Short mmCIF file of C-alpha atoms in Angstrom, two decimals:
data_model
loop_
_atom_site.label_atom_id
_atom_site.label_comp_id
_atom_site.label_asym_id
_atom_site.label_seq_id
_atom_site.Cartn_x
_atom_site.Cartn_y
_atom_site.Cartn_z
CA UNK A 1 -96.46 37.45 -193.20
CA UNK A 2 -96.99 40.56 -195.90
CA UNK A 3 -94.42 40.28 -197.70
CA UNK A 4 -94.53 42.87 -199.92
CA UNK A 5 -95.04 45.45 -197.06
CA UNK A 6 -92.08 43.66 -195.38
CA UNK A 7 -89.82 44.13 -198.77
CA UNK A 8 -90.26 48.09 -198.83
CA UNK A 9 -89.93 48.21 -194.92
CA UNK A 10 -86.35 46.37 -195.85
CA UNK A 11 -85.74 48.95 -198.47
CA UNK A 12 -86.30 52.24 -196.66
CA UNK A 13 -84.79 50.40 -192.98
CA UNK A 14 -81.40 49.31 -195.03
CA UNK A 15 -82.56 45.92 -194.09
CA UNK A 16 -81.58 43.99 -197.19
CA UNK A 17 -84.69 43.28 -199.55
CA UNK A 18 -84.75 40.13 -202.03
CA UNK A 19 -85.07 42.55 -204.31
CA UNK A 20 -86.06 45.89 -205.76
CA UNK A 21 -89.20 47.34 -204.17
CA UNK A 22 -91.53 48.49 -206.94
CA UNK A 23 -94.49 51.76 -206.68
CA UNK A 24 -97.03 51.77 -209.89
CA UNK A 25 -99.36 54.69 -209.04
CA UNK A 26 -102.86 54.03 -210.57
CA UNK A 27 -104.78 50.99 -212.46
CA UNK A 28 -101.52 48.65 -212.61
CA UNK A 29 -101.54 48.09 -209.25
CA UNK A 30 -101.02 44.17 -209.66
CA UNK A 31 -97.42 45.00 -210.53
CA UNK A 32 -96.83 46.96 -207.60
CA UNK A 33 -95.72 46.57 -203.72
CA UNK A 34 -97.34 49.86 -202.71
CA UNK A 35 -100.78 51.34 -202.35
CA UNK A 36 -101.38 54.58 -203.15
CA UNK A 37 -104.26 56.18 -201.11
CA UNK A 38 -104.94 60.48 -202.11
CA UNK A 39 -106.05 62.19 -199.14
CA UNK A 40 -106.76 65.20 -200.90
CA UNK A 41 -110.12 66.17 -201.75
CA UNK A 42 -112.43 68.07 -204.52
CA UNK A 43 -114.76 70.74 -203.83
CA UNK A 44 -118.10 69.05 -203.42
CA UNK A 45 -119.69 71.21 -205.74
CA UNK A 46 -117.40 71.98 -207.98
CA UNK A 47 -114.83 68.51 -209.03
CA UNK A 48 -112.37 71.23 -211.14
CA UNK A 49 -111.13 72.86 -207.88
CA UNK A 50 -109.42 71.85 -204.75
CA UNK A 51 -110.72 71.76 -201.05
CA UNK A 52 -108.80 74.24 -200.80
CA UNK A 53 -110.13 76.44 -203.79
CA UNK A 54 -107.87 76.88 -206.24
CA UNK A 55 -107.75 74.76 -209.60
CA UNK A 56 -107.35 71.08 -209.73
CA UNK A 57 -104.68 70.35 -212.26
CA UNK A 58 -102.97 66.77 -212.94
CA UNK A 59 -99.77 67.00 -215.73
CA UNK A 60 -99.55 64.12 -217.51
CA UNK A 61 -97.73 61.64 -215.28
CA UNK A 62 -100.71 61.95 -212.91
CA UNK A 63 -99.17 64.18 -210.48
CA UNK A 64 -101.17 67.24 -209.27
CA UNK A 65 -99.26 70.69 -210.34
CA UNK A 66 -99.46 74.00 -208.72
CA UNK A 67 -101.46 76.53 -210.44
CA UNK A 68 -99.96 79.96 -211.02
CA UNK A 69 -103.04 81.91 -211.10
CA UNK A 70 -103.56 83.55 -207.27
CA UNK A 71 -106.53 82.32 -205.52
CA UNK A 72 -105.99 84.28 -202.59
CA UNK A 73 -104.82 87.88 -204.69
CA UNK A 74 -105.05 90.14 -201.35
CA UNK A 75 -104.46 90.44 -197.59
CA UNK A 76 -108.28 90.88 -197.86
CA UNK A 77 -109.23 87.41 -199.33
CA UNK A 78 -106.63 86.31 -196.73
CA UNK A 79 -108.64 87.43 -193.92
CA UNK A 80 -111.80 85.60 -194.70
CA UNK A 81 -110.26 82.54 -196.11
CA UNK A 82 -111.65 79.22 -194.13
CA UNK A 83 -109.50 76.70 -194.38
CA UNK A 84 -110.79 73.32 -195.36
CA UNK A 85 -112.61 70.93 -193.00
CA UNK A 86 -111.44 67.38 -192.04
CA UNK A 87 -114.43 66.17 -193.57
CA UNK A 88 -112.98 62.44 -193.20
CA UNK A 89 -116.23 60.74 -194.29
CA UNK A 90 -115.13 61.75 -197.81
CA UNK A 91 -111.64 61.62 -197.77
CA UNK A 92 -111.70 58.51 -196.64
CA UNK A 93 -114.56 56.62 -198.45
CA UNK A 94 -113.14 55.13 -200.95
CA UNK A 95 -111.13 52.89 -198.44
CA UNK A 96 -112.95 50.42 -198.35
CA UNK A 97 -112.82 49.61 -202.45
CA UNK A 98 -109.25 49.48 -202.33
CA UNK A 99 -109.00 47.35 -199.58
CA UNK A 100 -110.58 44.35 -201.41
CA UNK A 101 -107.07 44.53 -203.97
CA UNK A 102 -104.35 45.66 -201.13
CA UNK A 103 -103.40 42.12 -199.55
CA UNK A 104 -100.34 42.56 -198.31
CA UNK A 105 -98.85 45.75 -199.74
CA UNK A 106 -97.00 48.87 -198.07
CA UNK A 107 -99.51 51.52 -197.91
CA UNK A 108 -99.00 55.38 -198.48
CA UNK A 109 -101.19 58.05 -197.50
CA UNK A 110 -100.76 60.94 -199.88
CA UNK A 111 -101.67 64.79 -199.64
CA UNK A 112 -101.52 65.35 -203.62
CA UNK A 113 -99.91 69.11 -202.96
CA UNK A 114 -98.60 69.84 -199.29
CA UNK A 115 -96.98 72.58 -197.46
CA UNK A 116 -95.78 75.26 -199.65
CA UNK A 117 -97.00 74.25 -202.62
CA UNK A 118 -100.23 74.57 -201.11
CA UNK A 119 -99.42 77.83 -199.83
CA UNK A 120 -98.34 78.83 -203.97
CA UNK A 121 -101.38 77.69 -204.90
CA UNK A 122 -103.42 80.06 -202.73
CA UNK A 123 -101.44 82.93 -203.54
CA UNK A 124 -100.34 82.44 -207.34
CA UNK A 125 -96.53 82.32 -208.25
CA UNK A 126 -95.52 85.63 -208.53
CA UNK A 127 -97.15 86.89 -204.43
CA UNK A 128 -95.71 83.25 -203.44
CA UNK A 129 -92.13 83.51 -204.53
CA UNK A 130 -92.37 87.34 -202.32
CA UNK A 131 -94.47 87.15 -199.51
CA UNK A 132 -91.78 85.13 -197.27
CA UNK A 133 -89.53 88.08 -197.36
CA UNK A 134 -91.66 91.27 -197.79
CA UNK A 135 -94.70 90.06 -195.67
CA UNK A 136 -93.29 87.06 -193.19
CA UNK A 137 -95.82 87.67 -190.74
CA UNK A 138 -99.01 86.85 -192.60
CA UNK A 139 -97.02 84.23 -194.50
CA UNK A 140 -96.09 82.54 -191.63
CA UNK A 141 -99.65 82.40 -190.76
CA UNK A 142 -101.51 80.80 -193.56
CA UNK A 143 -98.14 78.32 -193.47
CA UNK A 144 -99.37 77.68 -190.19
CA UNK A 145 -102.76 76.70 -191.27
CA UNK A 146 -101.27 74.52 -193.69
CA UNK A 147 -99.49 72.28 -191.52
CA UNK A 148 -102.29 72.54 -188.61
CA UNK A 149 -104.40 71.09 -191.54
CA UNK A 150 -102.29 68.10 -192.20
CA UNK A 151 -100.96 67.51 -189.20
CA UNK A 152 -104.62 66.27 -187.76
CA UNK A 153 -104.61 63.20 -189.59
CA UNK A 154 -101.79 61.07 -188.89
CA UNK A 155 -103.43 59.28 -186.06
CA UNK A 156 -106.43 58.13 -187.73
CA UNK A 157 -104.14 57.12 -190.71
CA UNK A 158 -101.96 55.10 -188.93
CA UNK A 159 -106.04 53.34 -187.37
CA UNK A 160 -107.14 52.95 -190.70
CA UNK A 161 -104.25 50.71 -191.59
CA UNK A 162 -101.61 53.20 -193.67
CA UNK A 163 -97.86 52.67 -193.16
CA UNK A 164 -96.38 55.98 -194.60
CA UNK A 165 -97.75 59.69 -195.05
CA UNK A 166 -96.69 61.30 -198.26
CA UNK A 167 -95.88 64.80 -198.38
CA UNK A 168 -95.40 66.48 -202.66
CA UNK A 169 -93.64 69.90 -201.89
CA UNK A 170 -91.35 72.14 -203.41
CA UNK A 171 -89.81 75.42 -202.40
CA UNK A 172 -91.05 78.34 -205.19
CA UNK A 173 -91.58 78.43 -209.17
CA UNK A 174 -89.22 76.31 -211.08
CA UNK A 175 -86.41 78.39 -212.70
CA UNK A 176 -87.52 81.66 -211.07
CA UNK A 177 -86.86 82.85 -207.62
CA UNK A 178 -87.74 80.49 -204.43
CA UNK A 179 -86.45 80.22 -200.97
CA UNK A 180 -83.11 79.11 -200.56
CA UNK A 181 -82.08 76.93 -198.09
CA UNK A 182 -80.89 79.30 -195.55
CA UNK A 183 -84.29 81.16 -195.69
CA UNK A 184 -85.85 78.10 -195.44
CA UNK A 185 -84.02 77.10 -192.23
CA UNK A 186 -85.01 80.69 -190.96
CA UNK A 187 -88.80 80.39 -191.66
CA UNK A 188 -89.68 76.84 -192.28
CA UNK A 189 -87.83 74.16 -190.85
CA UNK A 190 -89.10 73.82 -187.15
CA UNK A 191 -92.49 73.56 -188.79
CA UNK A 192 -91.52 70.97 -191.15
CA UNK A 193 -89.99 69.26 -188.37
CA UNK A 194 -92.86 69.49 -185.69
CA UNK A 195 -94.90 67.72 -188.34
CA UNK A 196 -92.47 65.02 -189.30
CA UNK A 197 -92.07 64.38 -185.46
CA UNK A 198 -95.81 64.31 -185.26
CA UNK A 199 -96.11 61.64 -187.68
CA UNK A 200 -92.95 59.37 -186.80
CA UNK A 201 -94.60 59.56 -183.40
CA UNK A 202 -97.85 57.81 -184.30
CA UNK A 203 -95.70 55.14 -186.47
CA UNK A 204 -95.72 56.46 -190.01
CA UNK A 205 -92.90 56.70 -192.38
CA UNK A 206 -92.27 60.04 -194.11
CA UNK A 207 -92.04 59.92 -198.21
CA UNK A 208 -91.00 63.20 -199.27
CA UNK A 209 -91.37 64.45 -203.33
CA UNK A 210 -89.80 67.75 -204.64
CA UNK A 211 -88.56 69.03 -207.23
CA UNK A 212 -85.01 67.90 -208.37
CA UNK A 213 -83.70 71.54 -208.06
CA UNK A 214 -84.13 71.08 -204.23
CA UNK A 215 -81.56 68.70 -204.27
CA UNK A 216 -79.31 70.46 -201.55
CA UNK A 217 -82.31 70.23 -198.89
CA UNK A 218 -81.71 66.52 -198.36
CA UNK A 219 -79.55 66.87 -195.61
CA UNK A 220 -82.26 68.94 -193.49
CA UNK A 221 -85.00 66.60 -194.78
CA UNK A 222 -83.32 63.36 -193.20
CA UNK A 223 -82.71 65.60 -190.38
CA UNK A 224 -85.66 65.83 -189.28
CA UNK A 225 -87.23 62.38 -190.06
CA UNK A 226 -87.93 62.29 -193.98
CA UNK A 227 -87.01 58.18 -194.68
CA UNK A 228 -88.22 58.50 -198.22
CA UNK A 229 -87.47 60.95 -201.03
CA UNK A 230 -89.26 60.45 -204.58
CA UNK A 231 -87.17 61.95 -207.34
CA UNK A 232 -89.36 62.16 -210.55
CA UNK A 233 -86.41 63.45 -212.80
CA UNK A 234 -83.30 61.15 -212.46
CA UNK A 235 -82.12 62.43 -215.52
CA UNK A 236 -81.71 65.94 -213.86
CA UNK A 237 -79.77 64.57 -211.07
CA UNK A 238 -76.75 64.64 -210.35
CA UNK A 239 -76.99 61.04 -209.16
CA UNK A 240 -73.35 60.40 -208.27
CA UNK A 241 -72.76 63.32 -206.05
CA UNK A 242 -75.90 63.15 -204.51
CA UNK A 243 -75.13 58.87 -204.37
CA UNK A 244 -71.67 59.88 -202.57
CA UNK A 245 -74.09 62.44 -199.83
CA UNK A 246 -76.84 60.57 -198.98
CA UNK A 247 -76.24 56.87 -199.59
CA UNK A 248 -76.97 55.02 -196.84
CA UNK A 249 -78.97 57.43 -194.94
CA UNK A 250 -81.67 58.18 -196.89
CA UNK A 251 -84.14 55.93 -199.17
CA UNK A 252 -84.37 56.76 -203.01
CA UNK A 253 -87.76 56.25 -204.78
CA UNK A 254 -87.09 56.93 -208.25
CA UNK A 255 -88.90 57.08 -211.21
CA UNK A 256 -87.61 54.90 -214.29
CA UNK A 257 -90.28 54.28 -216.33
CA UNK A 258 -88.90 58.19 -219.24
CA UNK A 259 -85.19 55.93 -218.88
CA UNK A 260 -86.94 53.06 -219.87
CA UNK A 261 -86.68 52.08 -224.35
CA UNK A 262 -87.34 48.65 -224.46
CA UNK A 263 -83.73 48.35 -225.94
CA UNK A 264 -80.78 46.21 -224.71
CA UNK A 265 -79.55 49.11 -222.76
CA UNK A 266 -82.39 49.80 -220.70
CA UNK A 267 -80.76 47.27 -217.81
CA UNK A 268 -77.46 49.03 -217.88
CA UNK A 269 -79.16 52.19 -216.99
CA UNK A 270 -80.95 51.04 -214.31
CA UNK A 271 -78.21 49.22 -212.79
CA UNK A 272 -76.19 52.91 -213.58
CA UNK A 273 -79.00 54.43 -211.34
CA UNK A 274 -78.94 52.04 -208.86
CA UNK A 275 -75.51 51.90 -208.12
CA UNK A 276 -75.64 55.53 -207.65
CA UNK A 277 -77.79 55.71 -205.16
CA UNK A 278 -78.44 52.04 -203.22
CA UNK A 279 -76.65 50.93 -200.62
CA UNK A 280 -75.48 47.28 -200.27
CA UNK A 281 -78.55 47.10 -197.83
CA UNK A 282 -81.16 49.22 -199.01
CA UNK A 283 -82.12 52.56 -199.63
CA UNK A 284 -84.10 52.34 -203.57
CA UNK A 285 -87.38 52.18 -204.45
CA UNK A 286 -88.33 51.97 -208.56
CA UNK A 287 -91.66 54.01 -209.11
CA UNK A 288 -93.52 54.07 -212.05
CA UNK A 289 -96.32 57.04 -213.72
CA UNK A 290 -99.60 55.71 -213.64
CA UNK A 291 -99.82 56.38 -217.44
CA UNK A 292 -97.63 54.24 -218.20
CA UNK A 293 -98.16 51.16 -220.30
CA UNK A 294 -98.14 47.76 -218.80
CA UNK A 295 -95.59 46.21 -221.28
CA UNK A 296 -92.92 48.72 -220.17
CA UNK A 297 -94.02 48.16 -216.38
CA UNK A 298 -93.71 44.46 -216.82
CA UNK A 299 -90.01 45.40 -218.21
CA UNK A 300 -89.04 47.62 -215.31
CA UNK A 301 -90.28 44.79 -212.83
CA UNK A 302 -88.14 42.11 -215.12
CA UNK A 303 -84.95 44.05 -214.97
CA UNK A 304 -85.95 44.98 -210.76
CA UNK A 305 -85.47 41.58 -210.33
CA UNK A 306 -82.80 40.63 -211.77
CA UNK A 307 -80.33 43.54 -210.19
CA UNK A 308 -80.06 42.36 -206.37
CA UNK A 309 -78.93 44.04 -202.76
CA UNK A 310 -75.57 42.61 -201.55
CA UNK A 311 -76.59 40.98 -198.81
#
């Protein structure tokens, strides 16, 4: 039986784990219960930029960010833009390699950037955090292009032996102006939900990660089928009041590993965290930066174990 891949299916079901499912992104992977597989692909020719062609930039945790500079500046470059090709030779050669260490672990799919934050990449911040309201139509149609983009794959990921699809998104420029909610609804949603469907439909889970300002879409996102949202900031969280929302009904994956001193106290906030958000059943993930040095790992999995689901 994989037991590990049956652990997180307890977590994210509300199915009552032994214990605290664990995600180390990158090298550490013998601490983890999850795979990590990036879908997302380089220009052949040139490793510093996307597939999609704009600039290939990972922050320090590992996580791909969303260039500001416009790739797309005009209508014009709009027009001839190709999209890129499936091309799943590439994107999915280096399966193989990292099914020799996976054994029994949960495995996610992962598109790096997704959805809008593809779309903001294209077109730079400032056209990105406009072009919803002063130019829908063509908006609407490179969104469209997006999702047609992702939404080809889920099939063959759920062949090739994947469990989840991963989708990293947020809704405009950090502290500047982005689409509310209600906008969203307007524009976005049935798109967001086609795909979701799409993938539930061929047996994937949906693992959601946004920015912590986007706190109030929740609601919408388990609406229509997110199981999973990753919250890299738990320290900009209101983690009681979003605890006393969504508890129960949707899965936490959260990162500890900036909470985490190697001091006495370091369980206590954990166990704060965790009784925020977990239900007596499920519903919490602890994630981990690839960058992150195996000692402290070792101490996140230590405490993990000791703080338990009622059962």
């Amino acid at each position: 039986m994989p037991v590990r891949k049956s652990l997180v299916d307890r977590a994210i079901e509300f199915k009552s784990p032994g214990r605290i499912p664990i995600w180390v992104d990158g090298d550490h992977i013998k601490h983890s219960d999850i795979l990590t597989y990036d879908l997302s692909l380089p220009l052949e020719d040139d490793p510093s930029k996307s597939e999609w062609g704009f600039a290939r930039i990972r922050g320090e945790n590992g996580e791909f960010q969303v260039p500001t500079d416009s790739f797309l500046p005009d209508w014009k470059t709009v027009d001839l833009y190709q999209p890129p090709q499936a091309d799943y030779a590439r994107r999915l050669a280096e399966i193989p390699r990292l099914a020799a260490v996976c054994e029994d672990r949960y495995r996610i799919a992962s598109y790096g950037l997704s959805g809008y934050s593809v779309y903001s990449a294209l077109r730079g911040a400032d056209f990105s955090a406009v072009d919803f309201l002063v130019e829908t139509d063509r908006f609407i149609e490179v969104m469209e292009l997006i999702f047609e983009f992702e939404s080809q794959m889920f099939d063959l990921l759920v062949r090739k032996g994947f469990h989840a699809v991963e989708f990293c998104d947020d809704w405009g420029p950090r502290g500047t102006s982005k689409i509310t909610l209600s906008l969203w609804r307007c524009l976005l949603k049935n798109y967001y939900a086609r795909e979701f469907r799409l993938a539930r439909d061929s047996g994937l889970h949906i693992w959601f990660t946004t920015s912590s300002e986007c706190t109030e879409f929740y609601g919408d996102l388990k609406e229509i089928g997110v199981d999973v949202v990753r919250i890299e900031k738990p320290y900009d969280v209101e983690l009681a009041n979003l605890g006393r929302q969504y508890r129960g009904k949707l899965c936490f994956a959260v990162r500890l590993d900036e909470l985490i001193t190697m001091q006495e106290d370091d369980e206590i906030n954990v166990q704060h965290i965790f009784d925020c958000l977990a239900a007596p059943n499920g519903g919490f993930i602890a994630t981990v930066a690839d960058n992150v040095p195996e000692k402290k790992i070792a101490r996140i999995a230590s405490i993990a174990e000791k703080i338990k689901y009622q059962r």
